[in-house]
Amino acid sequence: MVTTLDLAEISKITRSRTDFATYCEFVHDRPLFTHQKEWAKELQTEGCRTLIVAPPGSLKSTLITYFIEWSIGRDIDDTTLYIMNVASQAV
C-alpha cells in the first residue's frame, strides 16, 4: 500500500528529527505543556546531567520516555540513564 504525504506532513516529519516538541506532537499527538518545554530544553543541553523532581501526575515519565525515543532515533550510540524511585514504574 502506497501512502501519499502532503507537504505539511513532510514538513512535520523533517522538523520532528531536530525539534523535540514537534516530535511529541507529531508522533504521539501530545503537545508539551509549559513545564515540560522547560524540562525538554534542559534535557537537550549538550552534556546534560539532569534530575527532574516534580509531583506525581506532572508527566515526568511520559516526557522522559518520549525523549529517550527521540534521542535513540537521532543517535543510536547516545547513552541515557533513566532512574525511578518506584520499582513498579521502572518497566
PDB file of N, CA, C and O in Angstrom, residues 31-64:
ATOM      1  N   PRO A  31       1.012  17.567  22.526  1.00  0.00           N
ATOM      2  CA  PRO A  31       1.860  18.754  22.638  1.00  0.00           C
ATOM      3  C   PRO A  31       2.405  18.879  24.065  1.00  0.00           C
ATOM      4  O   PRO A  31       1.778  18.431  25.021  1.00  0.00           O
ATOM      5  N   LEU A  32       3.566  19.475  24.194  1.00  0.00           N
ATOM      6  CA  LEU A  32       4.167  19.652  25.505  1.00  0.00           C
ATOM      7  C   LEU A  32       3.519  20.810  26.256  1.00  0.00           C
ATOM      8  O   LEU A  32       3.202  21.839  25.669  1.00  0.00           O
ATOM      9  N   PHE A  33       3.354  20.638  27.560  1.00  0.00           N
ATOM     10  CA  PHE A  33       2.900  21.716  28.429  1.00  0.00           C
ATOM     11  C   PHE A  33       4.096  22.625  28.720  1.00  0.00           C
ATOM     12  O   PHE A  33       5.250  22.249  28.495  1.00  0.00           O
ATOM     13  N   THR A  34       3.829  23.799  29.251  1.00  0.00           N
ATOM     14  CA  THR A  34       4.885  24.784  29.509  1.00  0.00           C
ATOM     15  C   THR A  34       5.994  24.205  30.380  1.00  0.00           C
ATOM     16  O   THR A  34       7.176  24.365  30.080  1.00  0.00           O
ATOM     17  N   HIS A  35       5.626  23.518  31.465  1.00  0.00           N
ATOM     18  CA  HIS A  35       6.664  22.975  32.351  1.00  0.00           C
ATOM     19  C   HIS A  35       7.477  21.881  31.648  1.00  0.00           C
ATOM     20  O   HIS A  35       8.675  21.752  31.880  1.00  0.00           O
ATOM     21  N   GLN A  36       6.852  21.131  30.762  1.00  0.00           N
ATOM     22  CA  GLN A  36       7.576  20.100  30.023  1.00  0.00           C
ATOM     23  C   GLN A  36       8.549  20.723  29.015  1.00  0.00           C
ATOM     24  O   GLN A  36       9.620  20.175  28.762  1.00  0.00           O
ATOM     25  N   LYS A  37       8.167  21.853  28.438  1.00  0.00           N
ATOM     26  CA  LYS A  37       9.059  22.546  27.499  1.00  0.00           C
ATOM     27  C   LYS A  37      10.341  22.975  28.202  1.00  0.00           C
ATOM     28  O   LYS A  37      11.431  22.881  27.632  1.00  0.00           O
ATOM     29  N   GLU A  38      10.222  23.431  29.452  1.00  0.00           N
ATOM     30  CA  GLU A  38      11.403  23.817  30.223  1.00  0.00           C
ATOM     31  C   GLU A  38      12.285  22.607  30.498  1.00  0.00           C
ATOM     32  O   GLU A  38      13.505  22.669  30.376  1.00  0.00           O
ATOM     33  N   TRP A  39      11.682  21.491  30.879  1.00  0.00           N
ATOM     34  CA  TRP A  39      12.444  20.265  31.109  1.00  0.00           C
ATOM     35  C   TRP A  39      13.122  19.808  29.818  1.00  0.00           C
ATOM     36  O   TRP A  39      14.271  19.401  29.826  1.00  0.00           O
ATOM     37  N   ALA A  40      12.374  19.849  28.719  1.00  0.00           N
ATOM     38  CA  ALA A  40      12.906  19.404  27.427  1.00  0.00           C
ATOM     39  C   ALA A  40      14.102  20.249  27.013  1.00  0.00           C
ATOM     40  O   ALA A  40      15.088  19.726  26.486  1.00  0.00           O
ATOM     41  N   LYS A  41      14.019  21.554  27.258  1.00  0.00           N
ATOM     42  CA  LYS A  41      15.137  22.441  26.923  1.00  0.00           C
ATOM     43  C   LYS A  41      16.389  22.017  27.700  1.00  0.00           C
ATOM     44  O   LYS A  41      17.479  21.947  27.151  1.00  0.00           O
ATOM     45  N   GLU A  42      16.216  21.704  28.966  1.00  0.00           N
ATOM     46  CA  GLU A  42      17.341  21.263  29.797  1.00  0.00           C
ATOM     47  C   GLU A  42      17.883  19.913  29.314  1.00  0.00           C
ATOM     48  O   GLU A  42      19.096  19.711  29.252  1.00  0.00           O
ATOM     49  N   LEU A  43      16.993  18.988  28.979  1.00  0.00           N
ATOM     50  CA  LEU A  43      17.417  17.662  28.524  1.00  0.00           C
ATOM     51  C   LEU A  43      18.222  17.722  27.227  1.00  0.00           C
ATOM     52  O   LEU A  43      19.077  16.881  26.989  1.00  0.00           O
ATOM     53  N   GLN A  44      17.946  18.727  26.408  1.00  0.00           N
ATOM     54  CA  GLN A  44      18.619  18.853  25.118  1.00  0.00           C
ATOM     55  C   GLN A  44      19.949  19.597  25.204  1.00  0.00           C
ATOM     56  O   GLN A  44      20.654  19.715  24.205  1.00  0.00           O
ATOM     57  N   THR A  45      20.310  20.046  26.398  1.00  0.00           N
ATOM     58  CA  THR A  45      21.582  20.738  26.586  1.00  0.00           C
ATOM     59  C   THR A  45      22.728  19.743  26.438  1.00  0.00           C
ATOM     60  O   THR A  45      22.682  18.649  27.004  1.00  0.00           O
ATOM     61  N   GLU A  46      23.750  20.115  25.685  1.00  0.00           N
ATOM     62  CA  GLU A  46      24.906  19.242  25.452  1.00  0.00           C
ATOM     63  C   GLU A  46      25.547  18.846  26.777  1.00  0.00           C
ATOM     64  O   GLU A  46      25.777  19.677  27.634  1.00  0.00           O
ATOM     65  N   GLY A  47      25.799  17.559  26.948  1.00  0.00           N
ATOM     66  CA  GLY A  47      26.415  17.063  28.172  1.00  0.00           C
ATOM     67  C   GLY A  47      25.498  17.127  29.381  1.00  0.00           C
ATOM     68  O   GLY A  47      25.946  17.136  30.517  1.00  0.00           O
ATOM     69  N   CYS A  48      24.217  17.149  29.130  1.00  0.00           N
ATOM     70  CA  CYS A  48      23.210  17.317  30.173  1.00  0.00           C
ATOM     71  C   CYS A  48      23.266  16.207  31.228  1.00  0.00           C
ATOM     72  O   CYS A  48      23.367  15.034  30.916  1.00  0.00           O
ATOM     73  N   ARG A  49      23.202  16.603  32.474  1.00  0.00           N
ATOM     74  CA  ARG A  49      23.029  15.680  33.603  1.00  0.00           C
ATOM     75  C   ARG A  49      21.892  16.274  34.422  1.00  0.00           C
ATOM     76  O   ARG A  49      22.113  17.146  35.258  1.00  0.00           O
ATOM     77  N   THR A  50      20.689  15.823  34.170  1.00  0.00           N
ATOM     78  CA  THR A  50      19.501  16.456  34.714  1.00  0.00           C
ATOM     79  C   THR A  50      18.754  15.534  35.661  1.00  0.00           C
ATOM     80  O   THR A  50      18.580  14.356  35.377  1.00  0.00           O
ATOM     81  N   LEU A  51      18.307  16.103  36.761  1.00  0.00           N
ATOM     82  CA  LEU A  51      17.442  15.414  37.709  1.00  0.00           C
ATOM     83  C   LEU A  51      16.126  16.183  37.732  1.00  0.00           C
ATOM     84  O   LEU A  51      16.114  17.382  37.981  1.00  0.00           O
ATOM     85  N   ILE A  52      15.029  15.494  37.433  1.00  0.00           N
ATOM     86  CA  ILE A  52      13.711  16.133  37.453  1.00  0.00           C
ATOM     87  C   ILE A  52      12.956  15.631  38.672  1.00  0.00           C
ATOM     88  O   ILE A  52      12.712  14.443  38.815  1.00  0.00           O
ATOM     89  N   VAL A  53      12.612  16.558  39.549  1.00  0.00           N
ATOM     90  CA  VAL A  53      11.830  16.241  40.741  1.00  0.00           C
ATOM     91  C   VAL A  53      10.538  17.040  40.639  1.00  0.00           C
ATOM     92  O   VAL A  53      10.571  18.275  40.593  1.00  0.00           O
ATOM     93  N   ALA A  54       9.431  16.343  40.557  1.00  0.00           N
ATOM     94  CA  ALA A  54       8.131  17.001  40.417  1.00  0.00           C
ATOM     95  C   ALA A  54       7.067  16.064  40.978  1.00  0.00           C
ATOM     96  O   ALA A  54       7.295  14.867  41.117  1.00  0.00           O
ATOM     97  N   PRO A  55       5.901  16.616  41.308  1.00  0.00           N
ATOM     98  CA  PRO A  55       4.850  15.779  41.900  1.00  0.00           C
ATOM     99  C   PRO A  55       4.296  14.740  40.925  1.00  0.00           C
ATOM    100  O   PRO A  55       4.430  14.887  39.704  1.00  0.00           O
ATOM    101  N   PRO A  56       3.682  13.685  41.476  1.00  0.00           N
ATOM    102  CA  PRO A  56       3.033  12.685  40.619  1.00  0.00           C
ATOM    103  C   PRO A  56       2.011  13.355  39.691  1.00  0.00           C
ATOM    104  O   PRO A  56       1.367  14.330  40.060  1.00  0.00           O
ATOM    105  N   GLY A  57       1.908  12.831  38.495  1.00  0.00           N
ATOM    106  CA  GLY A  57       0.941  13.362  37.541  1.00  0.00           C
ATOM    107  C   GLY A  57       1.453  14.526  36.719  1.00  0.00           C
ATOM    108  O   GLY A  57       0.708  15.105  35.926  1.00  0.00           O
ATOM    109  N   SER A  58       2.730  14.897  36.894  1.00  0.00           N
ATOM    110  CA  SER A  58       3.268  16.026  36.129  1.00  0.00           C
ATOM    111  C   SER A  58       3.865  15.592  34.798  1.00  0.00           C
ATOM    112  O   SER A  58       4.470  16.390  34.101  1.00  0.00           O
ATOM    113  N   LEU A  59       3.683  14.320  34.449  1.00  0.00           N
ATOM    114  CA  LEU A  59       4.087  13.750  33.161  1.00  0.00           C
ATOM    115  C   LEU A  59       5.598  13.632  32.991  1.00  0.00           C
ATOM    116  O   LEU A  59       6.115  13.691  31.880  1.00  0.00           O
ATOM    117  N   LYS A  60       6.314  13.435  34.098  1.00  0.00           N
ATOM    118  CA  LYS A  60       7.762  13.231  34.031  1.00  0.00           C
ATOM    119  C   LYS A  60       8.099  11.990  33.227  1.00  0.00           C
ATOM    120  O   LYS A  60       8.905  12.040  32.308  1.00  0.00           O
ATOM    121  N   SER A  61       7.487  10.866  33.584  1.00  0.00           N
ATOM    122  CA  SER A  61       7.789   9.598  32.920  1.00  0.00           C
ATOM    123  C   SER A  61       7.452   9.650  31.442  1.00  0.00           C
ATOM    124  O   SER A  61       8.200   9.138  30.601  1.00  0.00           O
ATOM    125  N   THR A  62       6.340  10.257  31.121  1.00  0.00           N
ATOM    126  CA  THR A  62       5.928  10.388  29.722  1.00  0.00           C
ATOM    127  C   THR A  62       6.961  11.184  28.938  1.00  0.00           C
ATOM    128  O   THR A  62       7.404  10.765  27.866  1.00  0.00           O
ATOM    129  N   LEU A  63       7.350  12.324  29.475  1.00  0.00           N
ATOM    130  CA  LEU A  63       8.316  13.176  28.787  1.00  0.00           C
ATOM    131  C   LEU A  63       9.647  12.444  28.594  1.00  0.00           C
ATOM    132  O   LEU A  63      10.223  12.462  27.502  1.00  0.00           O
ATOM    133  N   ILE A  64      10.120  11.787  29.639  1.00  0.00           N
ATOM    134  CA  ILE A  64      11.408  11.109  29.548  1.00  0.00           C
ATOM    135  C   ILE A  64      11.346   9.950  28.552  1.00  0.00           C
ATOM    136  O   ILE A  64      12.275   9.732  27.775  1.00  0.00           O
TER     137      ILE A  64
END
